[in-house]
């Protein structure tokens, strides 16, 4: 049967009240001759879809009885069809921000048998307010750090205990985490986007921290503490140490810590969290760049402690271009990333690790001899990395050396389907290798005139022949300069763009 158009009109029908499905809203005394249940299923579905999008007050009086109903929350009680329709949508994605909401989630979803409807849970932890003078570079005080860790520990551990009681029978759950202080917005200037409503609250990810603000926002990572930092509770200035053991949680298959807020986990917290997720398959981790080693140590812990069930890891290090401190090379972090990626199907590390360090074992030595390091990537099908060597201001030979080394390494990736090396912080450049249906294609997109060297082409021709048995198709395109979005604009050009960077719901 042909599906009706979403814009089709329904002639000769009085307007229907979604709170009273069997009566017309224009006639309160007599039932409608055409009730909602008499309509074809396709039409009823269209009406429910429209009703779901309505902006309905939290409380609303029914015209006939004058009784107050709790808006959309009451609609599933109309009939079984409405219950199935609205509960599937209402419970698909939940945001928990307080201890009371976690307990309600436990009662309604876990104990109430609705976890089959839940696909995503976002836990947002509200941290303590703070006061910062204009131009101040003061980090968080010890008592502030302790209170924030205590609140984080209480919320996160309680949610883990609630989820541990759920025995999944089907698809897994995505758990998203974020944390922020109300003062993050109050003390930071922000850039309001053209389509951002003036009356809407400003999400912290739109704020533009000044250099000194980064000391407070990025100076401390959230850690587990068993008691608040107060003598009244027996804790020291930072609370008790890390002695919290999280329960096993089998239902979570994807963990997301996105760049929408500035706070992220410490290395010890990362280890504890990963140990609890025994069926984890995907990790998206997007911490903000800091001046210290603590964030890199947390990423290192994440890569080392990945459960064997994990197939996909996406790292994105967020940063502001106006911050003067740059990312130092971390050879040890790159080495950890290489080893972790050998057992994955998907790996991306954008701005967290430079591709030069990832492929360093495949660079030619001073004598020009081709390297042959041990190890391979037997499962890796998708790989995305960034590198400063691909920027316009970098020497041309740096890009050639990197692309040549990547070609040699790719020969050790028998399942490789897409490899993308790119940058967007110094103009724009994308190098893409694709293998599909026996075909192998190499595409370069750059905001300046760039030509592949003969050695790079030879290395990739050899790799394409080994992996697909066919010759390599090559295309080089000059593209217009990226707009002010920089890395965001170039990321949108990637085949793997939606996978390497979390799409924020703002």
Coordinates of C-alpha atoms in Angstrom, one line a residue:
X1 CA 0.0 0.0 0.0
X2 CA 1.3 3.4 -0.9
X3 CA 2.1 5.5 2.2
X4 CA 0.2 8.7 2.4
X5 CA 2.0 12.0 2.1
X6 CA 2.9 13.7 5.4
X7 CA 1.3 16.9 3.9
X8 CA -2.0 15.4 2.7
X9 CA -5.2 16.9 3.9
X10 CA -8.1 14.9 5.4
X11 CA -11.3 16.3 4.0
X12 CA -14.6 16.6 5.9
X13 CA -13.2 15.7 9.3
X14 CA -13.6 18.0 12.3
X15 CA -10.5 18.9 14.2
X16 CA -9.5 16.2 16.7
X17 CA -8.5 16.7 20.3
X18 CA -5.4 14.5 20.9
X19 CA -6.4 14.2 24.6
X20 CA -9.8 12.7 23.6
X21 CA -9.2 10.4 20.6
X22 CA -12.9 9.4 20.1
X23 CA -14.5 12.8 20.0
X24 CA -14.2 16.0 18.0
X25 CA -12.8 19.0 19.8
X26 CA -15.6 21.2 18.3
X27 CA -18.5 19.2 19.8
X28 CA -18.3 18.3 23.4
X29 CA -21.8 16.8 23.8
X30 CA -22.1 14.4 20.9
X31 CA -19.5 11.9 19.9
X32 CA -17.9 12.4 16.5
X33 CA -19.3 10.2 13.7
X34 CA -15.8 9.5 12.7
X35 CA -13.7 8.6 15.7
X36 CA -10.0 8.3 15.6
X37 CA -10.1 4.5 15.9
X38 CA -12.1 4.3 12.7
X39 CA -9.4 5.9 10.7
X40 CA -6.9 3.8 8.8
X41 CA -3.7 2.9 10.8
X42 CA -1.6 5.0 8.5
X43 CA -3.7 8.1 9.1
X44 CA -3.7 7.5 12.9
X45 CA 0.0 7.2 12.8
X46 CA 0.3 10.6 11.0
X47 CA -1.9 12.2 13.6
X48 CA 0.1 10.8 16.5
X49 CA 3.3 12.0 14.8
X50 CA 1.9 15.5 14.6
X51 CA 0.7 15.4 18.2
X52 CA 4.1 14.3 19.4
X53 CA 5.6 17.4 17.9
X54 CA 3.1 19.7 19.6
X55 CA 4.3 22.2 22.2
X56 CA 1.9 21.2 25.0
X57 CA 2.1 22.8 28.5
X58 CA 3.1 20.5 31.3
X59 CA -0.5 20.7 32.6
X60 CA -3.6 21.0 30.5
X61 CA -7.3 20.9 31.2
X62 CA -9.6 18.7 29.2
X63 CA -12.5 20.6 27.7
X64 CA -15.3 18.3 28.8
X65 CA -14.4 17.5 32.4
X66 CA -12.1 20.3 33.3
X67 CA -9.7 17.8 34.9
X68 CA -6.1 18.6 34.8
X69 CA -3.8 16.2 32.9
X70 CA 0.0 16.3 32.9
X71 CA 0.3 17.2 29.3
X72 CA 2.0 14.7 27.1
X73 CA 2.9 12.5 30.1
X74 CA -0.8 11.5 30.3
X75 CA -1.3 10.6 26.7
X76 CA 0.0 7.0 26.9
X77 CA -2.9 6.3 29.3
X78 CA -5.5 6.9 26.5
X79 CA -5.3 3.5 25.0
X80 CA -2.8 0.7 24.2
X81 CA -2.0 2.1 20.8
X82 CA -1.2 5.5 22.3
X83 CA 0.8 3.9 25.0
X84 CA 3.0 2.0 22.6
X85 CA 3.5 5.0 20.4
X86 CA 4.3 7.6 23.0
X87 CA 6.3 5.5 25.4
X88 CA 8.6 4.3 22.7
X89 CA 9.4 8.0 21.9
X90 CA 9.3 9.4 25.4
X91 CA 11.7 6.8 26.9
X92 CA 14.1 6.5 24.0
X93 CA 16.4 9.2 25.2
X94 CA 16.5 10.3 28.9
X95 CA 18.5 13.1 30.6
X96 CA 19.2 12.7 34.4
X97 CA 20.4 15.6 36.4
X98 CA 19.6 14.9 40.0
X99 CA 19.5 12.1 42.6
X100 CA 15.6 12.3 42.5
X101 CA 15.6 11.8 38.7
X102 CA 17.9 8.8 39.0
X103 CA 15.5 7.2 41.5
X104 CA 12.6 7.9 39.3
X105 CA 14.4 6.3 36.4
X106 CA 15.0 3.3 38.5
X107 CA 11.4 3.0 39.6
X108 CA 9.8 3.7 36.2
X109 CA 12.3 2.1 33.8
X110 CA 14.4 -0.5 35.5
X111 CA 11.9 -1.8 38.0
X112 CA 9.0 -0.8 35.8
X113 CA 10.0 -2.9 32.9
X114 CA 10.5 -0.1 30.4
X115 CA 14.2 -0.5 29.8
X116 CA 13.4 -2.2 26.4
X117 CA 12.3 1.3 25.3
X118 CA 15.4 3.2 26.5
X119 CA 18.2 3.7 23.9
X120 CA 20.2 6.5 25.5
X121 CA 20.7 7.9 29.0
X122 CA 22.6 11.1 29.6
X123 CA 23.9 11.8 33.1
X124 CA 24.6 15.4 33.7
X125 CA 26.3 16.3 37.0
X126 CA 25.8 19.8 38.3
X127 CA 29.0 21.0 40.0
X128 CA 29.4 23.7 42.7
X129 CA 29.1 27.4 41.9
X130 CA 32.3 29.4 42.1
X131 CA 33.4 33.0 42.0
X132 CA 36.2 34.2 39.7
X133 CA 37.4 37.8 39.4
X134 CA 37.9 39.3 36.0
X135 CA 41.3 38.4 34.8
X136 CA 41.9 35.9 37.6
X137 CA 44.0 32.8 36.9
X138 CA 43.2 31.1 40.2
X139 CA 42.6 27.4 39.9
X140 CA 39.8 25.6 41.8
X141 CA 40.3 25.6 45.6
X142 CA 40.8 22.2 47.3
X143 CA 37.4 22.4 48.9
X144 CA 35.8 23.0 45.5
X145 CA 37.6 20.1 43.9
X146 CA 36.6 17.9 46.8
X147 CA 32.9 18.8 46.6
X148 CA 32.8 18.4 42.9
X149 CA 34.4 15.0 43.1
X150 CA 31.9 14.0 45.9
X151 CA 28.9 15.0 43.9
X152 CA 30.2 13.3 40.8
X153 CA 31.0 10.1 42.7
X154 CA 27.5 10.0 44.3
X155 CA 25.6 10.5 41.1
X156 CA 27.7 8.2 38.9
X157 CA 27.9 5.3 41.4
X158 CA 24.2 5.5 42.1
X159 CA 23.3 5.3 38.4
X160 CA 25.8 2.4 37.9
X161 CA 24.1 0.5 40.7
X162 CA 20.7 1.1 39.2
X163 CA 21.9 -0.1 35.8
X164 CA 23.6 -3.1 37.2
X165 CA 20.1 -4.5 38.2
X166 CA 19.1 -4.5 34.5
X167 CA 19.7 -7.7 32.6
X168 CA 19.6 -6.7 28.9
X169 CA 17.8 -8.9 26.4
X170 CA 18.3 -6.9 23.2
X171 CA 20.1 -3.9 22.0
X172 CA 22.4 -2.2 24.4
X173 CA 22.3 1.3 25.9
X174 CA 24.3 4.4 25.1
X175 CA 25.5 6.2 28.3
X176 CA 26.5 9.8 27.8
X177 CA 28.2 11.8 30.6
X178 CA 28.7 15.6 31.1
X179 CA 29.3 17.9 34.0
X180 CA 29.4 21.6 34.5
X181 CA 29.0 24.4 37.0
X182 CA 26.4 27.2 36.6
X183 CA 29.3 29.6 36.9
X184 CA 30.8 28.2 33.7
X185 CA 28.3 30.2 31.7
X186 CA 28.1 33.2 34.0
X187 CA 31.8 34.0 33.9
X188 CA 32.6 33.2 30.3
X189 CA 32.0 35.4 27.2
X190 CA 30.1 33.5 24.5
X191 CA 29.5 33.8 20.8
X192 CA 25.8 33.6 19.9
X193 CA 25.2 31.8 16.7
X194 CA 22.9 33.5 14.1
X195 CA 20.1 30.9 14.5
X196 CA 20.5 30.7 18.3
X197 CA 17.3 32.0 20.1
X198 CA 18.1 35.2 22.1
X199 CA 15.9 34.0 25.0
X200 CA 17.5 30.5 25.2
X201 CA 20.1 29.7 27.9
X202 CA 23.6 29.6 26.5
X203 CA 25.1 26.0 26.4
X204 CA 28.6 26.0 27.8
X205 CA 30.0 24.7 24.6
X206 CA 29.2 28.1 23.0
X207 CA 31.3 29.9 25.6
X208 CA 34.7 31.1 24.6
X209 CA 37.1 30.8 27.5
X210 CA 39.8 33.4 27.9
X211 CA 43.3 32.1 28.6
X212 CA 43.1 32.6 32.3
X213 CA 39.6 30.9 32.4
X214 CA 41.2 27.7 31.1
X215 CA 43.1 27.3 34.4
X216 CA 39.9 26.9 36.3
X217 CA 37.9 25.0 33.8
X218 CA 40.6 22.6 32.6
X219 CA 42.8 22.3 35.7
X220 CA 41.1 19.4 37.5
X221 CA 39.6 16.2 36.2
X222 CA 36.7 14.5 38.0
X223 CA 37.7 11.7 40.3
X224 CA 35.9 9.2 42.6
X225 CA 35.7 10.1 46.3
X226 CA 33.8 8.2 48.9
X227 CA 33.0 11.1 51.2
X228 CA 32.5 14.9 51.0
X229 CA 35.5 17.1 52.0
X230 CA 34.3 18.2 55.4
X231 CA 35.4 17.2 59.0
X232 CA 31.7 16.7 59.8
X233 CA 31.7 13.7 57.4
X234 CA 35.1 12.4 58.3
X235 CA 36.8 13.4 55.0
X236 CA 39.9 15.4 54.4
X237 CA 40.1 18.6 52.3
X238 CA 39.6 16.5 49.1
X239 CA 37.5 13.7 50.6
X240 CA 38.6 10.1 50.9
X241 CA 40.7 8.5 48.2
X242 CA 39.6 6.3 45.4
X243 CA 38.1 3.3 47.1
X244 CA 34.8 3.1 45.2
X245 CA 34.3 -0.2 43.3
X246 CA 31.7 0.2 40.6
X247 CA 29.3 -2.8 40.0
X248 CA 29.3 -4.7 36.7
X249 CA 27.0 -3.2 34.2
X250 CA 26.1 -5.4 31.2
X251 CA 23.6 -3.2 29.5
X252 CA 25.8 -0.3 28.4
X253 CA 27.4 -0.9 24.9
X254 CA 28.4 2.7 24.1
X255 CA 30.1 5.4 26.3
X256 CA 30.1 9.0 25.2
X257 CA 31.9 12.0 26.9
X258 CA 31.4 14.8 24.4
X259 CA 33.0 18.2 24.1
X260 CA 29.7 20.0 24.9
X261 CA 31.0 20.7 28.4
X262 CA 34.5 21.2 29.7
X263 CA 34.8 18.6 32.4
X264 CA 36.0 15.0 31.9
X265 CA 37.4 12.0 33.8
X266 CA 40.7 11.5 35.6
X267 CA 42.8 8.5 34.6
X268 CA 41.8 6.6 37.8
X269 CA 38.1 7.3 37.1
X270 CA 38.5 6.1 33.5
X271 CA 40.0 2.8 34.7
X272 CA 37.2 2.2 37.2
X273 CA 34.4 3.0 34.7
X274 CA 35.8 0.8 31.9
X275 CA 36.1 -2.2 34.3
X276 CA 32.4 -2.0 35.0
X277 CA 31.2 -2.1 31.4
X278 CA 31.7 -5.8 30.5
X279 CA 29.8 -5.5 27.1
X280 CA 31.1 -2.2 25.9
X281 CA 31.5 -1.9 22.1
X282 CA 32.0 1.8 21.4
X283 CA 33.7 4.7 23.1
X284 CA 33.5 8.4 22.0
X285 CA 35.8 10.5 24.1
X286 CA 36.2 14.3 23.5
X287 CA 38.1 16.0 26.3
X288 CA 39.2 19.6 26.2
X289 CA 42.9 20.3 25.8
X290 CA 44.7 21.4 28.9
X291 CA 48.1 22.6 29.8
X292 CA 49.1 19.6 31.9
X293 CA 49.7 15.9 31.2
X294 CA 46.5 14.7 33.1
X295 CA 44.3 14.6 30.1
X296 CA 46.8 12.7 28.0
X297 CA 47.2 10.3 30.9
X298 CA 43.4 9.8 31.0
X299 CA 43.4 9.0 27.3
X300 CA 46.3 6.6 27.8
X301 CA 44.4 4.9 30.5
X302 CA 41.3 4.6 28.3
X303 CA 43.2 3.0 25.5
X304 CA 45.1 0.6 27.8
X305 CA 42.0 -0.5 29.8
X306 CA 39.6 -1.0 26.8
X307 CA 37.5 -4.2 27.4
X308 CA 38.0 -6.9 24.8
X309 CA 34.4 -6.3 23.6
X310 CA 35.2 -2.8 22.3
X311 CA 35.2 -2.5 18.5
X312 CA 35.2 1.2 17.9
X313 CA 37.0 4.2 19.5
X314 CA 36.7 7.8 18.5
X315 CA 38.9 10.4 20.2
X316 CA 38.5 14.2 19.6
X317 CA 40.5 16.7 21.5
X318 CA 38.6 20.0 21.7
X319 CA 40.6 23.3 21.8
X320 CA 40.2 27.0 21.2
X321 CA 42.4 28.4 18.5
X322 CA 43.0 31.5 20.5
X323 CA 44.7 29.6 23.4
X324 CA 48.4 30.1 23.1
X325 CA 49.6 26.8 24.5
X326 CA 50.1 24.1 21.8
X327 CA 49.9 20.4 21.9
X328 CA 53.3 18.8 22.7
X329 CA 54.3 15.5 21.0
X330 CA 53.4 12.5 23.1
X331 CA 55.3 9.5 21.8
X332 CA 54.2 7.3 24.6
X333 CA 50.5 8.2 23.9
X334 CA 50.9 7.5 20.2
X335 CA 52.5 4.1 21.0
X336 CA 49.5 3.2 23.2
X337 CA 47.1 4.2 20.5
X338 CA 48.8 2.1 17.9
X339 CA 48.7 -1.0 20.1
X340 CA 45.0 -0.4 21.0
X341 CA 44.0 0.1 17.4
X342 CA 45.4 -3.3 16.4
X343 CA 42.4 -5.0 17.9
X344 CA 39.7 -2.5 16.8
X345 CA 37.5 -2.3 13.7
X346 CA 37.3 1.5 13.8
X347 CA 39.8 4.0 15.3
X348 CA 40.0 7.8 15.0
X349 CA 42.2 10.3 16.9
X350 CA 41.6 13.8 15.9
X351 CA 43.9 16.4 17.4
X352 CA 44.6 14.1 20.4
X353 CA 47.4 12.2 18.5
X354 CA 49.4 13.4 15.5
X355 CA 49.4 10.9 12.6
X356 CA 53.2 11.4 12.2
X357 CA 53.7 9.7 15.6
X358 CA 51.1 7.0 14.8
X359 CA 53.0 6.0 11.6
X360 CA 56.5 6.8 12.8
X361 CA 57.7 3.2 12.6
X362 CA 57.0 3.3 8.8
X363 CA 59.1 6.4 8.0
X364 CA 62.2 5.7 5.9
X365 CA 65.5 5.9 7.7
X366 CA 68.4 8.2 6.8
X367 CA 69.5 5.7 4.1
X368 CA 66.1 5.5 2.5
X369 CA 65.5 1.9 3.4
X370 CA 61.9 0.8 3.6
X371 CA 61.0 -0.1 7.2
X372 CA 59.3 -3.4 8.2
X373 CA 58.2 -3.2 11.8
X374 CA 56.3 -6.1 13.4
X375 CA 52.6 -6.1 13.9
X376 CA 49.5 -5.6 11.9
X377 CA 45.8 -4.4 12.1
X378 CA 43.9 -7.6 11.2
X379 CA 40.4 -6.1 12.0
X380 CA 40.8 -2.4 11.3
X381 CA 38.3 -1.2 8.6
X382 CA 38.2 2.5 9.3
X383 CA 41.0 4.9 10.4
X384 CA 40.9 8.7 10.7
X385 CA 43.8 10.8 12.0
X386 CA 44.9 14.5 12.0
X387 CA 48.4 15.9 11.5
X388 CA 50.0 19.3 11.6
X389 CA 52.2 18.0 8.7
X390 CA 49.2 18.4 6.4
X391 CA 48.8 22.1 7.0
X392 CA 49.6 24.7 4.3
X393 CA 52.4 26.2 6.3
X394 CA 54.2 22.9 6.9
X395 CA 57.0 22.0 4.5
X396 CA 55.8 20.0 1.5
X397 CA 58.1 17.1 2.2
X398 CA 56.6 16.6 5.6
X399 CA 53.2 15.8 4.1
X400 CA 54.8 13.5 1.5
X401 CA 56.7 11.6 4.2
X402 CA 53.6 11.1 6.2
X403 CA 51.5 9.9 3.3
X404 CA 54.2 7.6 2.2
X405 CA 54.5 6.0 5.7
X406 CA 50.7 5.7 5.9
X407 CA 50.7 3.8 2.6
X408 CA 53.3 1.3 3.9
X409 CA 51.3 0.8 7.1
X410 CA 48.0 0.4 5.3
X411 CA 49.4 -2.7 3.6
X412 CA 49.2 -4.3 7.1
X413 CA 45.5 -3.6 7.3
X414 CA 43.8 -6.3 5.2
X415 CA 40.2 -5.2 6.1
X416 CA 40.8 -1.5 5.4
X417 CA 37.9 0.2 3.7
X418 CA 38.4 3.9 4.5
X419 CA 41.5 5.8 5.7
X420 CA 41.4 9.6 6.1
X421 CA 44.3 11.9 7.1
X422 CA 43.3 15.5 7.5
X423 CA 43.6 18.9 9.1
X424 CA 41.5 22.0 9.3
X425 CA 43.5 24.2 11.6
X426 CA 46.0 25.5 9.0
X427 CA 43.7 25.8 6.0
X428 CA 42.2 22.5 4.9
X429 CA 43.5 19.2 3.6
X430 CA 42.0 15.7 3.3
X431 CA 43.7 12.6 2.1
X432 CA 41.3 9.7 1.6
X433 CA 41.8 6.1 0.6
X434 CA 38.7 4.0 -0.1
X435 CA 38.3 0.3 -1.1
X436 CA 34.9 -0.9 -2.1
X437 CA 33.7 -3.7 -4.2
X438 CA 37.2 -4.5 -5.5
X439 CA 37.9 -0.8 -6.4
X440 CA 40.5 1.3 -4.8
X441 CA 40.3 5.1 -4.9
X442 CA 42.6 7.8 -3.6
X443 CA 41.3 11.3 -3.2
X444 CA 43.0 14.5 -2.1
X445 CA 41.1 17.7 -1.3
X446 CA 43.2 20.8 -0.4
X447 CA 42.6 24.5 -0.2
X448 CA 45.9 25.1 -2.0
X449 CA 47.5 23.6 -5.1
X450 CA 48.9 20.2 -4.0
X451 CA 50.4 17.4 -6.1
X452 CA 51.1 13.9 -4.9
X453 CA 54.7 12.9 -5.2
X454 CA 55.8 9.8 -7.1
X455 CA 56.9 8.0 -4.0
X456 CA 53.5 8.5 -2.3
X457 CA 51.7 7.3 -5.4
X458 CA 53.9 4.2 -5.7
X459 CA 53.4 3.3 -2.1
X460 CA 49.6 3.5 -2.4
X461 CA 49.6 1.7 -5.8
X462 CA 51.4 -1.2 -4.1
X463 CA 49.0 -1.2 -1.2
X464 CA 45.9 -1.0 -3.3
X465 CA 47.2 -3.9 -5.4
X466 CA 47.9 -6.0 -2.3
X467 CA 44.5 -5.3 -0.7
X468 CA 42.1 -5.2 -3.7
X469 CA 44.0 -6.7 -6.6
X470 CA 43.3 -3.7 -8.7
X471 CA 45.0 -0.5 -9.7
X472 CA 44.5 2.7 -7.8
X473 CA 42.2 5.5 -9.1
X474 CA 43.6 8.9 -8.2
X475 CA 41.8 12.3 -7.9
X476 CA 43.2 15.6 -6.6
X477 CA 40.8 18.5 -6.1
X478 CA 41.4 22.1 -5.2
X479 CA 38.6 23.3 -2.9
X480 CA 37.7 26.8 -1.6
X481 CA 39.2 28.0 1.7
X482 CA 37.2 26.6 4.6
X483 CA 35.1 29.1 6.5
X484 CA 35.5 30.2 10.1
X485 CA 34.4 26.8 11.2
X486 CA 37.9 25.5 10.4
X487 CA 38.1 21.9 11.6
X488 CA 34.4 21.6 11.7
X489 CA 34.0 22.5 8.1
X490 CA 36.7 20.0 7.0
X491 CA 35.3 17.3 9.3
X492 CA 32.0 17.6 7.4
X493 CA 33.9 16.6 4.2
X494 CA 35.1 13.3 5.7
X495 CA 33.5 10.0 4.8
X496 CA 33.9 9.2 8.5
X497 CA 32.8 12.6 9.7
X498 CA 29.7 11.5 11.6
X499 CA 31.7 8.8 13.3
X500 CA 34.8 10.7 14.3
X501 CA 32.9 13.6 16.0
X502 CA 29.8 13.4 18.2
X503 CA 26.9 15.4 16.8
X504 CA 25.8 17.7 19.7
X505 CA 22.0 18.1 20.2
X506 CA 22.2 21.9 20.4

